[in-house]
GROMACS .gro file of C-alpha atoms in nm:
model
  478
    1UNK     CA    1   4.477  -1.240  -0.938
    2UNK     CA    2   4.382  -0.892  -0.869
    3UNK     CA    3   4.292  -0.731  -0.552
    4UNK     CA    4   3.873  -0.724  -0.537
    5UNK     CA    5   3.757  -0.600  -0.854
    6UNK     CA    6   3.421  -0.558  -0.877
    7UNK     CA    7   3.186  -0.607  -1.199
    8UNK     CA    8   2.827  -0.562  -1.189
    9UNK     CA    9   2.631  -0.795  -1.448
   10UNK     CA   10   2.260  -0.741  -1.505
   11UNK     CA   11   2.221  -1.112  -1.716
   12UNK     CA   12   1.942  -1.420  -1.721
   13UNK     CA   13   2.342  -1.447  -1.421
   14UNK     CA   14   2.842  -1.355  -1.308
   15UNK     CA   15   3.036  -1.483  -0.976
   16UNK     CA   16   3.289  -1.477  -0.700
   17UNK     CA   17   3.615  -1.684  -0.713
   18UNK     CA   18   3.658  -1.964  -0.434
   19UNK     CA   19   3.916  -2.251  -0.442
   20UNK     CA   20   3.804  -2.574  -0.237
   21UNK     CA   21   3.937  -2.845  -0.221
   22UNK     CA   22   3.876  -3.172   0.064
   23UNK     CA   23   4.232  -3.195   0.202
   24UNK     CA   24   4.364  -3.055   0.554
   25UNK     CA   25   4.524  -2.768   0.595
   26UNK     CA   26   4.889  -2.723   0.713
   27UNK     CA   27   4.934  -2.915   1.074
   28UNK     CA   28   4.776  -2.663   1.345
   29UNK     CA   29   4.469  -2.606   1.151
   30UNK     CA   30   4.201  -2.841   1.174
   31UNK     CA   31   4.009  -2.673   0.900
   32UNK     CA   32   3.966  -2.802   0.547
   33UNK     CA   33   3.944  -2.596   0.205
   34UNK     CA   34   3.592  -2.687   0.200
   35UNK     CA   35   3.499  -2.473   0.533
   36UNK     CA   36   3.768  -2.222   0.475
   37UNK     CA   37   3.596  -2.127   0.113
   38UNK     CA   38   3.273  -2.170   0.246
   39UNK     CA   39   3.341  -1.923   0.567
   40UNK     CA   40   3.458  -1.600   0.264
   41UNK     CA   41   3.164  -1.726   0.053
   42UNK     CA   42   2.911  -1.648   0.332
   43UNK     CA   43   3.102  -1.338   0.450
   44UNK     CA   44   3.038  -1.184   0.102
   45UNK     CA   45   2.672  -1.336   0.117
   46UNK     CA   46   2.586  -1.195   0.471
   47UNK     CA   47   2.759  -0.828   0.399
   48UNK     CA   48   2.604  -0.743  -0.006
   49UNK     CA   49   2.342  -1.011  -0.106
   50UNK     CA   50   2.055  -0.842  -0.153
   51UNK     CA   51   1.804  -1.060   0.093
   52UNK     CA   52   2.098  -1.112   0.361
   53UNK     CA   53   1.852  -1.111   0.625
   54UNK     CA   54   1.681  -1.424   0.458
   55UNK     CA   55   2.069  -1.645   0.546
   56UNK     CA   56   2.028  -1.880   0.785
   57UNK     CA   57   2.185  -1.822   1.124
   58UNK     CA   58   2.527  -2.011   1.125
   59UNK     CA   59   2.412  -2.290   1.361
   60UNK     CA   60   2.166  -2.439   1.097
   61UNK     CA   61   2.434  -2.395   0.827
   62UNK     CA   62   2.674  -2.742   0.738
   63UNK     CA   63   2.978  -2.540   0.655
   64UNK     CA   64   3.185  -2.891   0.575
   65UNK     CA   65   2.944  -2.905   0.268
   66UNK     CA   66   3.077  -2.894  -0.070
   67UNK     CA   67   3.112  -2.513  -0.155
   68UNK     CA   68   2.831  -2.534  -0.392
   69UNK     CA   69   2.568  -2.728  -0.146
   70UNK     CA   70   2.670  -2.455   0.075
   71UNK     CA   71   2.603  -2.153  -0.121
   72UNK     CA   72   2.286  -2.281  -0.235
   73UNK     CA   73   2.121  -2.337   0.153
   74UNK     CA   74   2.241  -1.917   0.157
   75UNK     CA   75   1.996  -1.845  -0.147
   76UNK     CA   76   1.632  -1.679  -0.075
   77UNK     CA   77   1.313  -1.785  -0.242
   78UNK     CA   78   1.285  -1.377  -0.333
   79UNK     CA   79   1.651  -1.491  -0.558
   80UNK     CA   80   1.515  -1.586  -0.928
   81UNK     CA   81   1.153  -1.736  -1.022
   82UNK     CA   82   0.987  -1.994  -0.818
   83UNK     CA   83   0.669  -2.088  -1.018
   84UNK     CA   84   0.538  -2.449  -1.143
   85UNK     CA   85   0.666  -2.319  -1.520
   86UNK     CA   86   0.975  -2.171  -1.368
   87UNK     CA   87   1.209  -2.298  -1.104
   88UNK     CA   88   1.612  -2.091  -1.050
   89UNK     CA   89   1.791  -1.870  -0.855
   90UNK     CA   90   1.962  -1.617  -1.036
   91UNK     CA   91   2.232  -1.633  -0.815
   92UNK     CA   92   2.487  -1.902  -0.885
   93UNK     CA   93   2.833  -2.083  -0.823
   94UNK     CA   94   3.029  -2.233  -1.031
   95UNK     CA   95   3.375  -2.371  -1.076
   96UNK     CA   96   3.659  -2.088  -1.112
   97UNK     CA   97   3.799  -2.202  -1.464
   98UNK     CA   98   4.122  -2.020  -1.373
   99UNK     CA   99   4.240  -2.343  -1.171
  100UNK     CA  100   4.192  -2.567  -1.464
  101UNK     CA  101   4.563  -2.634  -1.548
  102UNK     CA  102   4.435  -2.768  -1.959
  103UNK     CA  103   4.151  -2.629  -2.165
  104UNK     CA  104   3.970  -2.904  -2.340
  105UNK     CA  105   3.689  -2.883  -2.646
  106UNK     CA  106   3.470  -2.903  -2.353
  107UNK     CA  107   3.592  -2.559  -2.234
  108UNK     CA  108   3.361  -2.334  -2.148
  109UNK     CA  109   3.527  -2.113  -2.389
  110UNK     CA  110   3.440  -2.304  -2.692
  111UNK     CA  111   3.076  -2.332  -2.869
  112UNK     CA  112   2.936  -2.489  -3.130
  113UNK     CA  113   2.767  -2.184  -3.175
  114UNK     CA  114   2.375  -2.214  -3.146
  115UNK     CA  115   2.068  -2.104  -2.966
  116UNK     CA  116   1.857  -2.357  -2.974
  117UNK     CA  117   1.444  -2.365  -2.777
  118UNK     CA  118   1.435  -2.718  -2.567
  119UNK     CA  119   1.070  -2.877  -2.655
  120UNK     CA  120   0.889  -3.159  -2.422
  121UNK     CA  121   0.722  -3.416  -2.586
  122UNK     CA  122   0.384  -3.478  -2.504
  123UNK     CA  123   0.171  -3.816  -2.693
  124UNK     CA  124  -0.178  -3.782  -2.792
  125UNK     CA  125  -0.273  -3.987  -2.421
  126UNK     CA  126  -0.080  -3.647  -2.253
  127UNK     CA  127   0.144  -3.866  -2.147
  128UNK     CA  128   0.507  -3.664  -2.085
  129UNK     CA  129   0.830  -3.830  -2.332
  130UNK     CA  130   1.140  -3.858  -2.167
  131UNK     CA  131   1.315  -3.688  -2.447
  132UNK     CA  132   1.276  -3.352  -2.634
  133UNK     CA  133   1.340  -3.214  -2.960
  134UNK     CA  134   1.542  -2.889  -2.979
  135UNK     CA  135   1.490  -2.611  -3.224
  136UNK     CA  136   1.720  -2.368  -3.377
  137UNK     CA  137   1.696  -1.931  -3.330
  138UNK     CA  138   2.009  -1.859  -3.495
  139UNK     CA  139   2.381  -2.012  -3.565
  140UNK     CA  140   2.664  -1.785  -3.515
  141UNK     CA  141   2.877  -1.689  -3.807
  142UNK     CA  142   3.226  -1.899  -3.829
  143UNK     CA  143   3.095  -2.184  -3.609
  144UNK     CA  144   3.069  -2.521  -3.639
  145UNK     CA  145   2.702  -2.487  -3.625
  146UNK     CA  146   2.773  -2.291  -3.961
  147UNK     CA  147   3.000  -2.534  -4.138
  148UNK     CA  148   2.747  -2.809  -4.080
  149UNK     CA  149   2.455  -2.636  -4.205
  150UNK     CA  150   2.241  -2.570  -3.952
  151UNK     CA  151   2.004  -2.313  -3.999
  152UNK     CA  152   1.716  -2.088  -3.796
  153UNK     CA  153   1.402  -2.328  -3.773
  154UNK     CA  154   1.628  -2.686  -3.824
  155UNK     CA  155   1.467  -2.952  -3.539
  156UNK     CA  156   1.745  -3.172  -3.376
  157UNK     CA  157   1.573  -3.535  -3.335
  158UNK     CA  158   1.881  -3.730  -3.151
  159UNK     CA  159   2.290  -3.663  -3.120
  160UNK     CA  160   2.487  -3.945  -3.218
  161UNK     CA  161   2.185  -4.128  -3.284
  162UNK     CA  162   2.032  -4.153  -2.997
  163UNK     CA  163   1.746  -3.945  -2.834
  164UNK     CA  164   1.772  -3.585  -2.621
  165UNK     CA  165   1.731  -3.716  -2.272
  166UNK     CA  166   1.569  -3.492  -2.105
  167UNK     CA  167   1.671  -3.615  -1.716
  168UNK     CA  168   2.010  -3.694  -1.867
  169UNK     CA  169   1.998  -3.330  -1.975
  170UNK     CA  170   2.142  -3.430  -2.317
  171UNK     CA  171   2.042  -3.075  -2.448
  172UNK     CA  172   2.421  -2.998  -2.325
  173UNK     CA  173   2.576  -3.196  -2.611
  174UNK     CA  174   2.441  -2.983  -2.869
  175UNK     CA  175   2.677  -2.677  -2.619
  176UNK     CA  176   3.010  -2.774  -2.689
  177UNK     CA  177   3.193  -3.086  -2.732
  178UNK     CA  178   3.342  -3.317  -2.980
  179UNK     CA  179   3.226  -3.391  -3.337
  180UNK     CA  180   2.867  -3.505  -3.337
  181UNK     CA  181   2.609  -3.675  -3.582
  182UNK     CA  182   2.248  -3.478  -3.563
  183UNK     CA  183   1.962  -3.627  -3.713
  184UNK     CA  184   1.772  -3.327  -3.845
  185UNK     CA  185   1.441  -3.218  -3.968
  186UNK     CA  186   1.447  -2.879  -4.215
  187UNK     CA  187   1.055  -2.841  -4.104
  188UNK     CA  188   0.844  -3.019  -3.871
  189UNK     CA  189   0.641  -3.159  -4.141
  190UNK     CA  190   0.862  -3.289  -4.357
  191UNK     CA  191   0.864  -3.664  -4.417
  192UNK     CA  192   1.213  -3.725  -4.467
  193UNK     CA  193   1.507  -3.651  -4.218
  194UNK     CA  194   1.877  -3.578  -4.267
  195UNK     CA  195   2.151  -3.641  -4.087
  196UNK     CA  196   2.438  -3.400  -4.067
  197UNK     CA  197   2.830  -3.373  -3.952
  198UNK     CA  198   2.852  -3.140  -3.614
  199UNK     CA  199   3.218  -3.031  -3.605
  200UNK     CA  200   3.413  -3.020  -3.284
  201UNK     CA  201   3.321  -2.708  -3.033
  202UNK     CA  202   3.612  -2.426  -3.074
  203UNK     CA  203   3.626  -2.061  -2.985
  204UNK     CA  204   3.359  -1.869  -3.184
  205UNK     CA  205   3.345  -1.452  -3.199
  206UNK     CA  206   2.990  -1.367  -3.042
  207UNK     CA  207   2.949  -1.028  -3.128
  208UNK     CA  208   2.619  -0.901  -2.970
  209UNK     CA  209   2.583  -0.716  -3.298
  210UNK     CA  210   2.410  -1.004  -3.470
  211UNK     CA  211   2.317  -0.851  -3.771
  212UNK     CA  212   2.259  -0.463  -3.822
  213UNK     CA  213   2.083  -0.286  -4.154
  214UNK     CA  214   1.850  -0.007  -4.299
  215UNK     CA  215   1.541  -0.099  -4.421
  216UNK     CA  216   1.259   0.146  -4.685
  217UNK     CA  217   0.942   0.140  -4.529
  218UNK     CA  218   0.735   0.401  -4.771
  219UNK     CA  219   1.023   0.652  -4.799
  220UNK     CA  220   1.118   0.602  -4.425
  221UNK     CA  221   1.482   0.481  -4.364
  222UNK     CA  222   1.349   0.272  -4.051
  223UNK     CA  223   1.721   0.107  -3.898
  224UNK     CA  224   1.685  -0.226  -3.760
  225UNK     CA  225   1.952  -0.424  -3.504
  226UNK     CA  226   1.972  -0.737  -3.350
  227UNK     CA  227   2.168  -0.718  -2.986
  228UNK     CA  228   2.193  -1.062  -2.896
  229UNK     CA  229   2.469  -0.972  -2.569
  230UNK     CA  230   2.578  -0.667  -2.372
  231UNK     CA  231   2.919  -0.768  -2.364
  232UNK     CA  232   3.215  -0.508  -2.456
  233UNK     CA  233   3.435  -0.692  -2.585
  234UNK     CA  234   3.554  -1.060  -2.742
  235UNK     CA  235   3.644  -1.311  -2.448
  236UNK     CA  236   3.394  -1.160  -2.148
  237UNK     CA  237   3.664  -0.943  -2.118
  238UNK     CA  238   3.518  -0.614  -1.943
  239UNK     CA  239   3.792  -0.443  -1.984
  240UNK     CA  240   3.771  -0.458  -2.424
  241UNK     CA  241   3.558  -0.216  -2.586
  242UNK     CA  242   3.630  -0.411  -2.937
  243UNK     CA  243   3.219  -0.487  -2.957
  244UNK     CA  244   3.156  -0.132  -2.762
  245UNK     CA  245   3.318   0.064  -3.056
  246UNK     CA  246   3.213  -0.091  -3.288
  247UNK     CA  247   2.839  -0.038  -3.193
  248UNK     CA  248   2.896   0.339  -3.181
  249UNK     CA  249   3.096   0.350  -3.531
  250UNK     CA  250   2.774   0.119  -3.704
  251UNK     CA  251   2.516   0.408  -3.534
  252UNK     CA  252   2.763   0.669  -3.670
  253UNK     CA  253   2.766   0.551  -3.976
  254UNK     CA  254   2.437   0.284  -4.139
  255UNK     CA  255   2.199   0.382  -3.866
  256UNK     CA  256   2.306   0.815  -3.894
  257UNK     CA  257   1.943   0.988  -4.006
  258UNK     CA  258   1.730   0.710  -4.005
  259UNK     CA  259   1.409   0.785  -3.953
  260UNK     CA  260   1.278   0.483  -3.706
  261UNK     CA  261   1.470   0.286  -3.511
  262UNK     CA  262   1.393  -0.114  -3.417
  263UNK     CA  263   1.589  -0.283  -3.136
  264UNK     CA  264   1.619  -0.672  -3.152
  265UNK     CA  265   1.652  -0.800  -2.814
  266UNK     CA  266   1.440  -1.142  -2.829
  267UNK     CA  267   1.737  -1.360  -2.719
  268UNK     CA  268   1.898  -1.131  -2.540
  269UNK     CA  269   1.964  -1.219  -2.153
  270UNK     CA  270   2.153  -0.946  -2.033
  271UNK     CA  271   2.557  -0.835  -1.950
  272UNK     CA  272   2.722  -0.556  -1.843
  273UNK     CA  273   2.528  -0.208  -1.719
  274UNK     CA  274   2.841  -0.051  -1.888
  275UNK     CA  275   2.688  -0.189  -2.201
  276UNK     CA  276   2.358  -0.112  -2.170
  277UNK     CA  277   2.396   0.292  -2.082
  278UNK     CA  278   2.596   0.328  -2.380
  279UNK     CA  279   2.334   0.141  -2.616
  280UNK     CA  280   2.113   0.387  -2.434
  281UNK     CA  281   2.303   0.704  -2.464
  282UNK     CA  282   2.318   0.609  -2.830
  283UNK     CA  283   1.914   0.609  -2.871
  284UNK     CA  284   1.784   0.857  -2.543
  285UNK     CA  285   1.696   1.201  -2.780
  286UNK     CA  286   1.908   1.465  -2.726
  287UNK     CA  287   1.695   1.673  -2.519
  288UNK     CA  288   1.703   1.412  -2.274
  289UNK     CA  289   2.061   1.341  -2.235
  290UNK     CA  290   2.116   1.503  -1.894
  291UNK     CA  291   1.836   1.293  -1.722
  292UNK     CA  292   1.834   1.008  -1.537
  293UNK     CA  293   1.886   0.623  -1.697
  294UNK     CA  294   1.909   0.423  -1.372
  295UNK     CA  295   1.915   0.395  -1.026
  296UNK     CA  296   2.051   0.093  -0.827
  297UNK     CA  297   1.970  -0.021  -0.480
  298UNK     CA  298   2.197  -0.216  -0.269
  299UNK     CA  299   2.125  -0.443   0.063
  300UNK     CA  300   2.174  -0.150   0.254
  301UNK     CA  301   1.980   0.069   0.089
  302UNK     CA  302   2.247   0.295  -0.053
  303UNK     CA  303   2.157   0.442  -0.433
  304UNK     CA  304   2.401   0.497  -0.717
  305UNK     CA  305   2.270   0.692  -0.985
  306UNK     CA  306   2.336   0.703  -1.373
  307UNK     CA  307   2.283   0.971  -1.613
  308UNK     CA  308   2.259   0.893  -1.973
  309UNK     CA  309   2.533   1.169  -2.067
  310UNK     CA  310   2.789   1.025  -1.797
  311UNK     CA  311   2.904   0.779  -2.080
  312UNK     CA  312   3.017   1.069  -2.315
  313UNK     CA  313   3.330   1.144  -2.085
  314UNK     CA  314   3.434   0.793  -2.088
  315UNK     CA  315   3.811   0.761  -2.236
  316UNK     CA  316   3.721   0.329  -2.274
  317UNK     CA  317   3.570   0.460  -2.589
  318UNK     CA  318   3.859   0.665  -2.799
  319UNK     CA  319   3.606   0.732  -3.080
  320UNK     CA  320   3.376   0.916  -2.947
  321UNK     CA  321   3.059   1.114  -3.129
  322UNK     CA  322   2.797   0.988  -2.888
  323UNK     CA  323   2.551   1.168  -3.002
  324UNK     CA  324   2.212   1.013  -3.046
  325UNK     CA  325   1.939   0.899  -3.295
  326UNK     CA  326   1.757   1.186  -3.166
  327UNK     CA  327   1.409   0.996  -3.241
  328UNK     CA  328   1.105   1.030  -3.059
  329UNK     CA  329   0.975   0.661  -3.018
  330UNK     CA  330   1.156   0.348  -3.044
  331UNK     CA  331   1.034  -0.046  -3.131
  332UNK     CA  332   1.143  -0.313  -2.911
  333UNK     CA  333   1.107  -0.694  -3.032
  334UNK     CA  334   1.111  -0.875  -2.716
  335UNK     CA  335   1.044  -1.251  -2.592
  336UNK     CA  336   1.039  -1.436  -2.250
  337UNK     CA  337   1.414  -1.465  -2.323
  338UNK     CA  338   1.429  -1.076  -2.299
  339UNK     CA  339   1.592  -1.052  -1.946
  340UNK     CA  340   1.793  -0.811  -1.699
  341UNK     CA  341   2.008  -0.550  -1.919
  342UNK     CA  342   1.823  -0.565  -2.152
  343UNK     CA  343   1.498  -0.492  -1.983
  344UNK     CA  344   1.690  -0.185  -1.830
  345UNK     CA  345   1.799  -0.080  -2.144
  346UNK     CA  346   1.399  -0.050  -2.255
  347UNK     CA  347   1.319   0.077  -1.942
  348UNK     CA  348   1.529   0.349  -1.889
  349UNK     CA  349   1.430   0.493  -2.235
  350UNK     CA  350   1.085   0.434  -2.147
  351UNK     CA  351   1.016   0.799  -1.950
  352UNK     CA  352   1.146   1.015  -2.215
  353UNK     CA  353   1.042   0.820  -2.543
  354UNK     CA  354   0.762   0.601  -2.698
  355UNK     CA  355   0.877   0.227  -2.667
  356UNK     CA  356   0.657   0.015  -2.902
  357UNK     CA  357   0.727  -0.292  -2.762
  358UNK     CA  358   0.633  -0.668  -3.013
  359UNK     CA  359   0.640  -1.011  -2.879
  360UNK     CA  360   0.594  -1.176  -2.557
  361UNK     CA  361   0.609  -1.059  -2.167
  362UNK     CA  362   1.030  -1.020  -2.112
  363UNK     CA  363   1.179  -1.229  -1.802
  364UNK     CA  364   1.113  -0.994  -1.546
  365UNK     CA  365   1.477  -0.916  -1.377
  366UNK     CA  366   1.492  -0.648  -1.248
  367UNK     CA  367   1.854  -0.751  -0.989
  368UNK     CA  368   2.144  -0.751  -1.115
  369UNK     CA  369   2.501  -0.900  -0.966
  370UNK     CA  370   2.838  -0.800  -0.835
  371UNK     CA  371   3.189  -1.049  -0.931
  372UNK     CA  372   3.420  -1.054  -0.634
  373UNK     CA  373   3.764  -1.177  -0.729
  374UNK     CA  374   3.901  -1.422  -0.459
  375UNK     CA  375   4.244  -1.334  -0.490
  376UNK     CA  376   4.347  -1.686  -0.633
  377UNK     CA  377   4.248  -1.818  -0.306
  378UNK     CA  378   3.936  -2.050  -0.352
  379UNK     CA  379   3.832  -2.261  -0.747
  380UNK     CA  380   3.480  -2.175  -0.723
  381UNK     CA  381   3.299  -1.825  -0.859
  382UNK     CA  382   2.993  -1.732  -0.715
  383UNK     CA  383   2.759  -1.448  -0.813
  384UNK     CA  384   2.548  -1.345  -0.566
  385UNK     CA  385   2.252  -1.110  -0.664
  386UNK     CA  386   2.305  -0.752  -0.452
  387UNK     CA  387   2.111  -0.443  -0.641
  388UNK     CA  388   1.758  -0.354  -0.772
  389UNK     CA  389   1.763  -0.157  -1.074
  390UNK     CA  390   1.514   0.050  -1.161
  391UNK     CA  391   1.427   0.373  -1.395
  392UNK     CA  392   1.359   0.766  -1.354
  393UNK     CA  393   1.013   0.583  -1.358
  394UNK     CA  394   1.076   0.376  -1.022
  395UNK     CA  395   0.861   0.129  -1.154
  396UNK     CA  396   0.929  -0.290  -1.060
  397UNK     CA  397   0.881  -0.498  -1.325
  398UNK     CA  398   0.959  -0.789  -1.173
  399UNK     CA  399   0.673  -0.928  -1.339
  400UNK     CA  400   0.806  -0.890  -1.675
  401UNK     CA  401   0.723  -0.580  -1.925
  402UNK     CA  402   0.410  -0.676  -2.161
  403UNK     CA  403   0.416  -0.623  -2.546
  404UNK     CA  404   0.209  -0.324  -2.695
  405UNK     CA  405   0.190  -0.627  -2.934
  406UNK     CA  406   0.143  -0.928  -2.875
  407UNK     CA  407   0.280  -1.180  -3.103
  408UNK     CA  408   0.446  -1.523  -3.072
  409UNK     CA  409   0.759  -1.659  -3.340
  410UNK     CA  410   0.680  -2.009  -3.184
  411UNK     CA  411   0.328  -2.062  -3.282
  412UNK     CA  412   0.351  -2.221  -3.608
  413UNK     CA  413   0.012  -2.138  -3.719
  414UNK     CA  414   0.064  -1.788  -3.749
  415UNK     CA  415   0.473  -1.822  -3.790
  416UNK     CA  416   0.488  -2.138  -4.012
  417UNK     CA  417   0.837  -2.061  -4.239
  418UNK     CA  418   1.018  -1.929  -3.955
  419UNK     CA  419   1.250  -1.687  -4.184
  420UNK     CA  420   1.585  -1.596  -4.089
  421UNK     CA  421   1.671  -1.303  -3.852
  422UNK     CA  422   1.681  -0.997  -4.091
  423UNK     CA  423   1.441  -1.118  -4.360
  424UNK     CA  424   1.203  -0.869  -4.376
  425UNK     CA  425   0.901  -1.077  -4.368
  426UNK     CA  426   1.035  -1.231  -4.076
  427UNK     CA  427   0.724  -1.275  -3.842
  428UNK     CA  428   0.820  -1.005  -3.544
  429UNK     CA  429   1.029  -0.814  -3.748
  430UNK     CA  430   0.724  -0.801  -4.064
  431UNK     CA  431   0.488  -0.651  -3.702
  432UNK     CA  432   0.701  -0.367  -3.627
  433UNK     CA  433   0.746  -0.280  -3.984
  434UNK     CA  434   0.332  -0.293  -4.061
  435UNK     CA  435   0.311  -0.057  -3.788
  436UNK     CA  436   0.556   0.174  -3.907
  437UNK     CA  437   0.397   0.187  -4.220
  438UNK     CA  438   0.105   0.189  -4.119
  439UNK     CA  439  -0.047  -0.152  -4.165
  440UNK     CA  440  -0.065  -0.327  -3.867
  441UNK     CA  441  -0.301  -0.559  -3.812
  442UNK     CA  442  -0.487  -0.554  -3.430
  443UNK     CA  443  -0.390  -0.733  -3.141
  444UNK     CA  444  -0.539  -1.109  -3.145
  445UNK     CA  445  -0.581  -1.356  -2.859
  446UNK     CA  446  -0.201  -1.505  -2.809
  447UNK     CA  447  -0.217  -1.848  -2.862
  448UNK     CA  448  -0.057  -2.082  -2.640
  449UNK     CA  449   0.323  -2.176  -2.746
  450UNK     CA  450   0.208  -2.535  -2.710
  451UNK     CA  451   0.127  -2.546  -3.103
  452UNK     CA  452   0.379  -2.782  -3.286
  453UNK     CA  453   0.308  -3.116  -3.399
  454UNK     CA  454   0.084  -3.383  -3.499
  455UNK     CA  455  -0.182  -3.533  -3.448
  456UNK     CA  456  -0.052  -3.830  -3.235
  457UNK     CA  457   0.244  -3.554  -3.068
  458UNK     CA  458   0.226  -3.206  -2.855
  459UNK     CA  459   0.556  -3.064  -2.873
  460UNK     CA  460   0.580  -2.771  -2.550
  461UNK     CA  461   0.886  -2.506  -2.528
  462UNK     CA  462   1.024  -2.536  -2.220
  463UNK     CA  463   1.407  -2.296  -2.190
  464UNK     CA  464   1.596  -2.160  -2.478
  465UNK     CA  465   1.989  -2.267  -2.427
  466UNK     CA  466   2.198  -1.952  -2.620
  467UNK     CA  467   2.590  -1.968  -2.701
  468UNK     CA  468   2.655  -1.670  -2.487
  469UNK     CA  469   2.806  -1.686  -2.185
  470UNK     CA  470   2.638  -1.380  -2.004
  471UNK     CA  471   2.422  -1.470  -1.741
  472UNK     CA  472   2.271  -1.131  -1.599
  473UNK     CA  473   2.356  -0.764  -1.555
  474UNK     CA  474   2.698  -0.659  -1.445
  475UNK     CA  475   2.820  -0.379  -1.335
  476UNK     CA  476   3.200  -0.260  -1.353
  477UNK     CA  477   3.384   0.002  -1.098
  478UNK     CA  478   3.761  -0.005  -1.104
   0.00000   0.00000   0.00000
């Protein structure tokens, strides 16, 4: 592999590459591959990890442990979310796919192409069940899920005739794998289930632009964009700018001369900082293009600043033409799945335009990662958090960014139909369109998400699974 390439990722997670076997080295060297790998991990973490001062002393660490076990012993409680409802780190480790000699249908480059929310089930006595139901949020075009006929709002009750067991993480069976038989309800209130065949997973194009349109609202042209990840090109190749240039073309054609704009980031967990900078440049008023978009502060207190106009002379965008929409306000649709580069985008725009936010409080991931290349020496990828990101306002949004208009699309009482993304009557989009059209209703008290069910059961959302491989905010500097 190349020498140390650095990427920076703003996601809801990226990785460092490290190979670890349990065999001994050549004669005369008593260190195992695990020990050498762990020494490398510790060196990187003590140098660049944002909370490096919290790493235990060497005599408290077990260098003979597996790299995965070892990595997590280095992490700080400040890393990620650790509450009664959330418990996870943002930094992570995974096997280096470059060390895999052959790929299978279970490889993470393949997917069924479906996003779904997981629901735990509580019976009328209050007892939690050991299985879950999963509800489809969206389906990628050309994917096995689309071929199977899955659509937004469908409930998946069983996989291959068996319950989706929570303890066994059976929900992963809906991410990739062989052909499967699904038991489905199109509405939870339906009396009869359907059995559908889900073809084997395959490589699916996950274009960030999931949907785009221009909607007429009382004579106003309203641009609408569902943007599901900050990826520059296919196959997670940050040097491929296919998606970036498609986005530029979209803004220079379909969205040219719109009067209002709605940016739908409800399912966007983040991605490359370079993509967030590009999208923000296309949205910021021309009068503010020379202003600060964001600044990154690393573990040593060093600060890197980015202005909006820095994107203009980037040779990676041969289509050029960075004229923004030049609007004074922007509507953002958001949920708890809106994270990292998504938050950085509209937070960075907030000092320069009126951001009207619709939905639920965002994740609150104001940190990002750097991805180091281990020069083919190691078979693990590690992605430690290495910097904070702030805007010109210097605000801390680690607790999440609160919407101006709180709406919960998972509440079946308010949103019983769960219409397709892009349908003008879809719950969250309709809320934004009503504000633009002057028909907005006042905020009602936000209802719990625990609203789907019958007299015998209640369904409680416990997390979303996306086909995107994006896991955080990533910066590229090479």
